XYZ file of N, CA and C in Angstrom:
741
model
N 0.822 -1.113 -0.008
C -0.022 -0.065 0.016
C 0.898 1.225 0.084
N 0.576 2.216 -0.961
C 1.256 3.427 -0.886
C 0.528 4.494 -0.430
N 1.052 5.406 0.509
C 0.445 6.422 1.178
C 1.256 7.636 1.140
N 0.681 8.828 1.022
C 1.346 10.074 1.096
C 2.460 10.363 0.141
N 2.438 9.724 -1.035
C 3.332 10.019 -2.032
C 3.265 11.507 -2.503
N 4.319 12.040 -2.641
C 4.306 13.546 -3.074
C 3.717 13.923 -4.413
N 3.906 12.949 -5.399
C 3.384 13.141 -6.786
C 2.965 11.743 -7.254
N 1.935 11.817 -8.083
C 1.373 10.636 -8.767
C 2.414 9.859 -9.622
N 3.320 10.626 -10.131
C 4.439 10.053 -11.043
C 5.256 9.241 -10.167
N 5.631 9.628 -8.957
C 6.459 8.890 -8.142
C 5.830 7.594 -7.641
N 4.511 7.779 -7.245
C 3.731 6.602 -6.930
C 3.681 5.544 -8.065
N 3.232 6.016 -9.126
C 3.274 5.123 -10.362
C 4.679 4.393 -10.557
N 5.716 5.122 -10.589
C 7.162 4.506 -10.857
C 7.392 3.560 -9.656
N 7.121 3.844 -8.436
C 7.330 2.883 -7.439
C 6.510 1.574 -7.482
N 5.165 1.838 -7.812
C 4.281 0.783 -7.997
C 4.647 -0.257 -9.058
N 5.231 0.390 -10.186
C 5.804 -0.303 -11.338
C 7.037 -1.141 -10.904
N 7.914 -0.527 -10.130
C 9.141 -1.295 -9.679
C 8.600 -2.519 -8.726
N 7.634 -2.376 -7.903
C 7.183 -3.353 -7.108
C 6.635 -4.426 -7.806
N 5.781 -4.196 -8.703
C 5.018 -5.225 -9.480
C 5.979 -5.971 -10.464
N 6.990 -5.083 -10.952
C 7.965 -5.811 -11.863
C 8.641 -6.845 -11.152
N 8.878 -6.643 -10.004
C 9.777 -7.573 -9.180
C 9.030 -8.486 -8.275
N 7.732 -8.810 -8.629
C 6.812 -9.787 -8.011
C 6.016 -9.345 -6.953
N 6.025 -8.099 -6.651
C 5.129 -7.575 -5.541
C 3.842 -7.186 -5.971
N 2.799 -6.868 -5.156
C 1.537 -6.577 -5.408
C 1.194 -5.202 -4.813
N 0.652 -4.267 -5.444
C 0.285 -2.949 -4.958
C -1.138 -2.841 -4.953
N -1.682 -2.602 -3.724
C -3.221 -2.284 -3.735
C -3.471 -0.875 -3.509
N -4.512 -0.372 -4.313
C -4.817 1.144 -4.017
C -5.674 1.418 -2.814
N -6.469 0.275 -2.275
C -7.194 0.607 -1.159
C -7.009 -0.309 -0.055
N -7.256 -0.053 1.159
C -7.203 -1.000 2.197
C -8.214 -2.032 2.020
N -7.745 -3.370 1.971
C -8.740 -4.616 1.829
C -9.684 -4.712 3.010
N -10.609 -5.448 2.568
C -11.656 -5.836 3.489
C -11.069 -6.802 4.478
N -11.475 -7.063 5.639
C -10.917 -8.254 6.518
C -11.436 -9.516 5.897
N -10.562 -10.426 6.136
C -11.049 -11.784 5.652
C -12.009 -12.353 6.442
N -13.011 -13.030 5.778
C -14.219 -13.657 6.434
C -13.621 -14.700 7.379
N -14.274 -14.965 8.591
C -13.762 -16.085 9.448
C -13.882 -17.315 8.695
N -12.977 -18.309 9.037
C -13.130 -19.422 8.261
C -14.187 -20.381 8.916
N -15.082 -21.040 8.095
C -15.943 -21.905 8.674
C -15.568 -22.985 9.488
N -16.374 -23.350 10.461
C -15.734 -24.429 11.420
C -15.704 -25.819 10.640
N -14.735 -26.566 10.934
C -14.497 -27.819 10.391
C -13.952 -28.681 11.472
N -14.501 -29.979 11.475
C -13.823 -30.877 12.428
C -12.448 -31.195 12.217
N -11.723 -31.554 13.400
C -10.320 -32.028 13.237
C -10.074 -33.171 12.309
N -9.145 -33.230 11.547
C -8.849 -34.289 10.565
C -8.576 -35.589 11.280
N -8.771 -36.586 10.693
C -8.442 -37.931 11.255
C -6.961 -37.977 11.563
N -6.599 -38.904 12.478
C -5.117 -39.043 12.968
C -4.333 -39.325 11.775
N -3.276 -38.774 11.724
C -2.272 -39.033 10.602
C -2.510 -38.119 9.370
N -3.665 -37.408 9.285
C -3.996 -36.689 8.058
C -3.318 -35.248 8.323
N -3.061 -34.577 7.191
C -2.216 -33.333 7.323
C -3.195 -32.243 7.897
N -2.761 -31.441 8.767
C -3.635 -30.309 9.367
C -3.803 -29.206 8.253
N -4.971 -28.621 8.171
C -5.128 -27.596 7.272
C -4.269 -26.441 7.503
N -3.941 -25.792 6.390
C -3.113 -24.497 6.614
C -3.888 -23.311 7.092
N -3.330 -22.548 8.090
C -3.840 -21.396 8.551
C -3.494 -20.267 7.857
N -4.400 -19.308 7.258
C -4.009 -18.241 6.279
C -3.101 -17.243 7.275
N -2.079 -16.782 6.537
C -1.158 -15.871 7.165
C -1.843 -14.562 7.510
N -1.498 -13.866 8.688
C -2.064 -12.694 9.160
C -1.645 -11.494 8.148
N -2.355 -10.598 7.877
C -2.181 -9.539 6.975
C -0.770 -8.826 7.433
N -0.560 -8.683 8.663
C 0.583 -8.015 9.051
C 1.933 -8.644 8.599
N 1.891 -9.825 8.342
C 3.106 -10.674 7.873
C 3.445 -10.362 6.547
N 2.636 -10.043 5.751
C 2.968 -10.059 4.317
C 2.507 -8.506 3.720
N 1.942 -7.574 4.515
C 1.773 -6.217 4.046
C 2.792 -5.310 4.438
N 3.031 -4.391 3.498
C 4.001 -3.201 3.865
C 3.301 -1.905 3.364
N 3.198 -0.969 4.199
C 2.829 0.350 3.891
C 3.944 1.285 3.664
N 4.071 1.767 2.471
C 5.196 2.607 1.988
C 4.885 4.085 1.926
N 5.563 4.882 2.709
C 5.249 6.243 2.666
C 6.426 7.140 3.065
N 6.703 8.305 2.456
C 7.796 9.086 2.849
C 7.713 9.632 4.273
N 6.605 9.699 4.771
C 6.325 10.134 6.173
C 5.103 9.642 6.983
N 5.368 8.962 7.983
C 3.965 8.459 8.546
C 3.092 9.578 9.057
N 1.826 9.209 8.859
C 0.749 10.070 9.192
C -0.518 9.429 9.776
N -1.591 10.024 9.758
C -2.774 9.423 10.200
C -3.777 9.237 9.094
N -3.185 8.750 8.046
C -3.997 8.289 6.946
C -4.638 7.003 7.183
N -5.599 6.601 6.493
C -6.348 5.330 6.656
C -5.287 4.214 6.573
N -4.369 4.285 5.601
C -3.410 3.207 5.316
C -2.416 3.034 6.475
N -1.903 4.083 6.872
C -1.063 3.987 8.006
C -1.700 3.555 9.293
N -3.031 3.895 9.597
C -3.815 3.441 10.710
C -3.971 1.879 10.482
N -4.299 1.446 9.218
C -4.432 0.052 8.834
C -3.209 -0.637 9.233
N -1.992 -0.053 8.993
C -0.743 -0.784 9.286
C -0.635 -0.922 10.851
N -1.007 -0.001 11.592
C -1.028 -0.117 13.103
C -2.053 -1.176 13.517
N -3.263 -1.216 12.745
C -4.294 -2.263 13.276
C -3.802 -3.626 13.033
N -3.028 -3.967 12.077
C -2.763 -5.347 11.635
C -1.264 -5.513 12.008
N -0.520 -4.571 12.502
C 0.942 -4.854 12.872
C 1.820 -4.935 11.622
N 1.399 -4.158 10.581
C 2.318 -4.109 9.278
C 3.284 -3.086 9.477
N 4.579 -3.388 9.055
C 5.619 -2.386 9.009
C 5.165 -1.236 8.002
N 5.572 -0.022 8.512
C 5.575 1.256 7.680
C 6.941 1.559 7.237
N 7.173 1.725 5.940
C 8.635 1.866 5.525
C 8.649 2.857 4.555
N 9.855 3.490 4.321
C 10.011 4.352 3.352
C 10.180 3.963 1.747
N 9.958 4.638 0.802
C 10.340 4.272 -0.597
C 11.840 3.771 -0.686
N 12.664 4.501 0.067
C 14.046 4.073 0.021
C 14.218 2.481 0.308
N 13.459 1.958 1.101
C 13.457 0.487 1.441
C 13.350 -0.305 0.016
N 12.476 0.062 -0.794
C 12.237 -0.571 -2.135
C 13.494 -0.551 -2.942
N 14.174 0.623 -3.095
C 15.243 0.702 -3.872
C 16.461 0.115 -3.234
N 16.611 0.118 -1.868
C 17.720 -0.451 -1.207
C 17.704 -2.051 -1.439
N 16.478 -2.564 -1.319
C 16.229 -4.051 -1.581
C 16.658 -4.486 -2.989
N 16.293 -3.601 -3.939
C 16.593 -3.953 -5.399
C 18.092 -3.779 -5.496
N 18.705 -2.854 -4.968
C 20.191 -2.851 -5.153
C 20.874 -4.006 -4.529
N 20.409 -4.354 -3.229
C 20.930 -5.592 -2.626
C 20.585 -6.851 -3.128
N 19.673 -6.749 -4.084
C 19.093 -8.086 -4.707
C 18.421 -9.063 -3.571
N 17.853 -8.396 -2.603
C 17.233 -9.147 -1.597
C 16.193 -8.286 -0.936
N 15.093 -8.865 -0.371
C 14.050 -8.003 0.315
C 14.527 -7.845 1.820
N 14.861 -6.755 2.264
C 15.140 -6.549 3.703
C 14.046 -6.798 4.559
N 14.242 -7.622 5.544
C 13.339 -7.921 6.643
C 13.041 -6.618 7.504
N 12.293 -6.758 8.492
C 12.034 -5.543 9.265
C 13.284 -5.499 10.269
N 13.777 -6.633 10.683
C 14.887 -6.535 11.636
C 16.223 -6.063 10.854
N 16.204 -6.338 9.602
C 17.499 -5.938 8.886
C 17.347 -4.770 7.934
N 16.313 -4.043 8.071
C 16.173 -2.851 7.254
C 17.179 -1.771 7.656
N 17.791 -1.205 6.591
C 18.817 -0.062 6.786
C 18.272 1.071 7.690
N 19.185 1.789 8.456
C 18.742 2.764 9.290
C 17.940 3.789 8.547
N 16.924 4.202 9.292
C 15.984 5.206 8.713
C 14.932 4.974 7.723
N 15.021 3.597 7.273
C 13.862 3.058 6.300
C 12.717 2.511 7.074
N 12.876 2.112 8.245
C 11.769 1.462 8.987
C 11.079 2.604 9.889
N 9.919 3.027 9.616
C 9.196 4.085 10.286
C 8.428 3.639 11.463
N 7.867 2.344 11.167
C 7.037 1.778 12.348
C 7.082 0.276 12.040
N 7.232 -0.738 13.014
C 7.258 -1.986 12.912
C 7.005 -2.845 14.041
N 6.206 -2.344 14.892
C 5.714 -3.038 16.126
C 4.787 -4.243 15.722
N 4.920 -5.368 16.438
C 3.919 -6.442 16.234
C 2.632 -6.078 16.816
N 1.626 -6.632 16.138
C 0.248 -6.449 16.578
C 0.074 -7.136 17.963
N -0.765 -6.484 18.841
C -0.888 -6.961 20.262
C -2.394 -7.434 20.406
N -2.498 -8.287 21.366
C -3.969 -8.778 21.875
C -4.204 -8.164 23.288
N -5.436 -7.686 23.316
C -5.711 -6.820 24.553
C -6.281 -7.947 25.575
N -5.821 -7.996 26.786
C -6.178 -8.572 27.823
C -7.418 -7.883 28.585
N -8.392 -8.469 28.966
C -9.521 -7.874 29.600
C -9.120 -7.467 31.073
N -9.526 -6.293 31.220
C -9.103 -5.842 32.618
C -10.009 -6.116 33.777
N -9.762 -5.621 34.987
C -10.572 -5.900 35.970
C -11.896 -5.116 36.052
N -12.560 -5.042 37.150
C -13.971 -4.442 37.204
C -13.684 -2.919 36.797
N -14.659 -2.301 36.156
C -14.681 -0.992 35.686
C -15.922 -0.464 35.077
N -15.783 0.521 34.122
C -17.192 1.100 33.766
C -17.716 0.655 32.435
N -17.340 -0.412 31.747
C -17.929 -0.790 30.516
C -18.404 -2.152 30.742
N -19.043 -2.588 29.628
C -19.655 -4.053 29.618
C -18.514 -5.168 29.810
N -17.193 -4.802 29.075
C -16.379 -5.648 29.291
C -15.527 -5.471 30.534
N -15.707 -4.640 31.325
C -15.067 -4.272 32.544
C -13.875 -3.616 32.344
N -13.665 -2.794 31.434
C -12.557 -1.909 31.219
C -12.717 -0.465 31.764
N -11.993 -0.152 32.757
C -12.301 1.034 33.587
C -12.152 2.306 32.794
N -13.048 3.197 32.836
C -12.985 4.710 32.094
C -11.667 5.308 32.506
N -11.201 4.942 33.749
C -10.113 5.784 34.359
C -8.714 5.008 34.117
N -8.772 3.722 33.525
C -7.614 3.144 33.327
C -6.678 3.917 32.312
N -5.276 4.008 32.525
C -4.499 4.800 31.562
C -4.431 3.921 30.289
N -4.153 2.584 30.417
C -4.111 1.656 29.316
C -4.514 0.393 29.808
N -5.059 -0.425 28.965
C -5.291 -1.790 29.277
C -4.144 -2.745 29.197
N -4.088 -3.771 29.977
C -2.943 -4.615 29.979
C -2.921 -5.281 28.544
N -1.696 -5.450 28.239
C -1.510 -6.073 26.759
C -0.548 -7.373 26.870
N -0.823 -8.174 25.880
C -0.096 -9.254 25.777
C 0.176 -9.584 24.233
N 1.398 -9.989 23.835
C 1.756 -10.348 22.505
C 0.982 -11.542 21.992
N 0.883 -11.667 20.508
C 0.121 -12.821 20.134
C -0.722 -12.493 18.865
N -1.015 -13.538 18.250
C -1.760 -13.201 16.872
C -3.362 -13.677 17.074
N -3.757 -13.755 18.526
C -5.095 -14.108 18.716
C -6.080 -12.962 18.393
N -5.810 -11.816 17.905
C -6.716 -10.773 17.744
C -6.024 -9.517 17.744
N -6.742 -8.465 17.297
C -6.190 -7.071 17.314
C -6.446 -6.308 18.612
N -6.026 -5.083 18.647
C -6.100 -4.453 19.777
C -7.524 -4.258 20.399
N -8.479 -4.209 19.458
C -9.902 -4.061 19.938
C -10.710 -5.387 19.940
N -9.917 -6.606 19.849
C -10.545 -7.777 19.899
C -11.482 -7.974 21.184
N -12.675 -8.428 20.744
C -13.651 -8.622 21.842
C -14.533 -7.347 22.268
N -14.170 -6.295 21.730
C -14.887 -5.092 21.998
C -15.970 -4.836 20.961
N -17.137 -4.361 21.284
C -18.330 -4.093 20.489
C -18.468 -2.641 20.344
N -18.505 -1.954 19.122
C -18.460 -0.629 19.006
C -19.591 -0.186 18.029
N -20.290 0.895 18.448
C -21.254 1.422 17.508
C -20.648 2.814 17.095
N -20.636 3.079 15.741
C -20.187 4.303 15.088
C -21.128 5.417 14.833
N -20.826 6.684 15.022
C -21.838 7.664 14.700
C -20.814 8.736 14.015
N -21.253 9.101 12.788
C -20.653 10.008 11.912
C -21.325 10.181 10.363
N -20.465 10.648 9.574
C -21.100 10.882 8.251
C -20.944 9.594 7.305
N -21.409 9.752 6.082
C -21.450 8.654 5.199
C -19.975 8.175 4.760
N -19.112 9.044 4.796
C -17.712 8.555 4.315
C -16.990 8.016 5.489
N -17.245 8.645 6.784
C -16.714 8.104 7.965
C -16.855 6.725 8.371
N -18.298 6.410 8.259
C -18.863 5.104 8.810
C -18.127 3.932 8.115
N -18.065 3.876 6.863
C -17.414 2.642 6.150
C -15.831 2.526 6.350
N -15.289 3.827 6.127
C -13.856 3.793 6.386
C -13.460 3.390 7.860
N -13.892 4.088 8.775
C -13.568 4.056 10.119
C -14.054 2.505 10.651
N -15.210 2.058 10.070
C -15.625 0.733 10.449
C -14.687 -0.314 9.880
N -14.098 -0.145 8.762
C -13.210 -1.081 8.094
C -11.947 -1.090 8.947
N -11.540 0.012 9.384
C -10.209 -0.058 10.247
C -10.548 -0.662 11.568
N -11.633 -0.407 12.213
C -11.990 -1.208 13.423
C -12.105 -2.681 13.385
N -12.694 -3.052 12.123
C -12.755 -4.449 11.955
C -11.519 -5.225 11.962
N -10.533 -4.515 11.135
C -9.146 -5.056 11.085
C -8.515 -5.081 12.389
N -8.992 -4.259 13.315
C -8.208 -4.138 14.729
C -8.950 -5.159 15.682
N -10.016 -5.856 15.066
C -10.705 -7.001 15.913
C -12.006 -6.540 16.568
N -12.351 -5.337 16.276
C -13.784 -4.782 16.873
C -14.853 -5.658 16.191
N -15.892 -5.611 16.899
C -17.295 -6.183 16.337
C -18.250 -4.746 16.194
N -18.786 -4.591 15.056
C -19.622 -3.294 14.914
C -20.990 -3.589 14.954
N -21.695 -2.627 15.495
C -23.144 -2.709 15.571
C -23.709 -1.453 15.304
N -24.942 -1.293 14.904
C -25.540 -0.010 14.462
C -25.839 0.800 15.724
N -25.496 2.188 15.593
C -25.805 3.090 16.723
C -27.404 3.110 16.966
N -28.037 2.955 15.835
C -29.517 3.071 15.928
C -30.025 2.006 16.874
N -29.392 0.926 17.016
C -29.706 -0.293 17.779
C -29.815 0.070 19.379
N -29.034 0.976 19.662
C -28.939 1.456 21.204
C -30.516 1.798 21.633
N -31.079 2.553 20.846
C -32.363 3.096 21.039
C -33.333 1.923 21.186
N -33.287 0.885 20.384
C -34.113 -0.205 20.210
C -33.978 -1.037 21.701
N -32.632 -1.095 22.095
C -32.345 -1.938 23.208
C -33.087 -1.249 24.413
N -33.162 0.189 24.509
C -33.708 0.880 25.518
C -35.287 0.787 25.563
N -35.849 0.677 24.443
C -37.320 0.730 24.605
C -37.795 -0.729 24.344
N -36.803 -1.703 24.418
C -37.337 -3.060 24.414
C -37.765 -3.809 23.143
N -37.564 -3.010 21.946
C -37.854 -3.633 20.724
C -36.792 -4.355 20.024
N -35.560 -4.318 20.593
C -34.442 -5.231 19.985
C -34.521 -6.649 20.284
N -34.068 -7.487 19.472
C -33.885 -8.888 19.783
C -32.862 -9.007 20.866
N -32.861 -10.188 21.555
C -31.985 -10.509 22.641
C -30.523 -10.349 22.041
N -29.667 -9.519 22.881
C -28.381 -9.299 22.375
C -28.123 -8.193 21.233
N -29.022 -7.930 20.649
C -28.735 -6.955 19.543
C -28.829 -5.531 19.994
N -27.775 -4.758 19.364
C -27.651 -3.328 19.665
C -26.693 -3.266 20.918
N -26.385 -4.169 21.572
C -25.510 -3.897 22.809
C -24.183 -3.611 22.257
N -23.487 -2.685 23.064
C -22.051 -2.336 22.537
C -21.410 -1.809 23.784
N -20.137 -1.658 23.785
C -19.235 -1.223 24.955
C -19.046 0.313 24.733
N -18.843 0.745 23.634
C -18.519 2.153 23.253
C -19.378 2.597 21.902
N -19.692 3.830 22.076
C -20.095 4.609 20.959
C -18.997 5.536 20.476
N -18.311 5.310 19.233
C -17.298 6.032 18.811
C -17.687 7.024 17.789
N -17.555 8.386 18.143
C -18.165 9.460 17.412
C -17.217 10.178 16.617
N -17.313 10.423 15.214
C -16.499 11.263 14.450
C -16.186 12.528 14.953
N -15.004 12.913 15.042
C -14.575 14.195 15.610
C -15.137 15.237 14.848
N -15.717 16.338 15.498
C -16.287 17.443 15.002
C -17.831 17.268 14.593
N -18.328 16.205 14.691
C -19.719 15.782 14.105
C -20.604 15.881 15.466
N -21.963 15.922 15.068
C -22.932 15.839 16.296
C -23.662 14.599 16.172
N -23.458 13.851 17.304
C -24.198 12.639 17.456
C -25.688 12.920 17.654
N -26.523 11.911 17.015
C -28.009 12.135 17.121
C -28.453 12.113 18.579
N -29.302 13.029 18.875
C -29.742 13.130 20.344
C -30.276 11.774 20.835
N -30.955 11.125 20.081
C -31.726 9.919 20.447
C -30.565 8.812 20.847
N -29.454 8.748 20.092
C -28.507 7.908 20.378
C -27.679 8.190 21.545
N -27.491 9.383 21.779
C -26.622 10.044 22.903
C -27.705 9.704 24.199
N -28.869 9.935 24.198
C -29.814 9.510 25.288
C -29.832 8.061 25.687
N -29.900 7.281 24.512
C -29.907 5.927 24.841
C -28.549 5.373 25.294
N -27.482 5.868 25.024
C -26.107 5.503 25.453
C -25.915 5.909 26.958
N -26.546 7.029 27.287
C -26.261 7.602 28.588
C -27.255 6.788 29.623
N -28.431 6.402 29.062
C -29.288 5.517 29.965
C -28.795 4.202 30.239
N -28.065 3.625 29.123
C -27.400 2.388 29.267
C -26.114 2.335 29.817
N -25.464 3.497 30.057
C -24.072 3.575 30.704
C -22.995 3.224 29.649
N -23.252 3.449 28.337
C -22.369 3.263 27.359
C -21.534 4.483 27.052
N -20.075 4.528 27.284
C -19.384 5.700 27.034
C -19.452 6.052 25.658
N -19.480 7.478 25.364
C -19.379 7.821 23.991
C -18.098 8.659 23.951
N -17.260 8.274 22.986
C -15.841 8.694 22.871
C -15.695 9.179 21.347
N -14.833 10.282 21.401
C -14.479 10.836 20.023
C -13.561 9.774 19.268
N -13.511 9.807 17.991
C -12.767 8.750 17.281
C -11.261 8.786 17.406
N -10.940 10.023 17.933
C -9.378 10.136 18.268
C -8.823 9.181 19.205
N -9.828 8.723 20.102
C -9.474 7.660 21.055
C -8.968 6.353 20.360
N -9.752 5.941 19.306
C -9.181 4.709 18.413
C -7.922 5.173 17.789
N -7.808 6.287 17.154
C -6.516 6.680 16.400
C -5.386 6.471 17.453
N -5.387 7.202 18.592
C -4.418 7.278 19.487
C -4.125 5.951 20.040
N -5.076 5.208 20.329
C -4.740 3.835 20.830
C -4.187 2.862 19.809
N -4.404 2.975 18.561
C -3.677 2.261 17.572
C -2.402 2.690 17.342
N -2.159 3.957 17.301
C -0.763 4.457 17.096
C 0.141 4.093 18.358
N -0.348 3.976 19.629
C 0.387 3.785 20.649
C 0.454 2.185 21.100
N -0.449 1.453 20.333
C -0.583 0.084 20.519
C -1.145 -0.393 21.958
N -1.876 0.518 22.462
C -2.650 0.209 23.737
C -3.743 1.150 23.930
N -4.709 0.655 24.606
C -6.095 1.436 24.766
C -5.798 2.462 25.768
N -6.118 3.716 25.139
C -5.792 4.967 25.962
C -6.926 5.223 27.001
N -6.436 6.064 27.922
C -7.500 6.591 28.956
C -8.641 7.280 28.331
N -9.811 6.751 28.747
C -11.095 7.136 28.031
C -11.463 8.594 28.495
N -11.029 9.040 29.678
C -11.579 10.349 30.105
C -11.134 11.413 29.376
N -9.931 11.273 28.594
C -9.417 12.307 27.692
C -10.328 12.514 26.447
N -11.115 11.593 25.962
C -11.760 11.425 24.930
C -13.320 11.514 24.877
N -13.844 11.495 26.149
C -15.291 11.372 26.347
C -15.916 12.523 25.889
N -17.102 12.328 25.107
C -17.882 13.514 24.640
C -18.362 14.345 25.687
N -18.929 13.700 26.630
C -19.566 14.445 27.896
C -18.776 13.898 29.072
N -17.991 14.856 29.764
C -17.133 14.646 30.906
C -17.846 14.747 32.165
């Protein structure tokens, strides 16, 4: 994925170099892979089915300077390295692909492994994550993204909802409709439908009053979307109090 290239000509030239030498350039952040259907264990002695590789193991985001673009945040969500265009040229000159560990100085902008969140103790959300916790405990592993096990409702405009929803799904979150909060409150929702841990609101936008009332009555924190951004960039769930809509 190419992000923040200063000119289209540079982006096209770099994409051509990558694809000429066997790589693949995607123009947009891909959709998360669908969960594999359940299948029983193979008989004794039969080969085990292959597990698909995690996106962070084969994805590289190339940019002259890391920023808060959707592609750079996607890299943070899946644990993909962010590298400079010079990494491509240096790899071609050396006739080998530099790994994250062996990348020449200054070419690796970010390369932390994706983390899995451990549920914290008693607190203020349905999952028991305290609103006043600075960060949630973390543990390494490929068992899920930073928001794995967290249910989020989004509030924002037509462009924000699909883009930010895509990012959160890559980070392991489950998404529900914000409108479902009202249905839970008035009793018209099916069992379990509409329940969420947080409402994440697009910065600078106005959340519908009906959703805000329903969230307040159900004790669901409403936070600005910068909470998600800062959490991804720091690889830890940040303190909620800093990002609450109503403090």
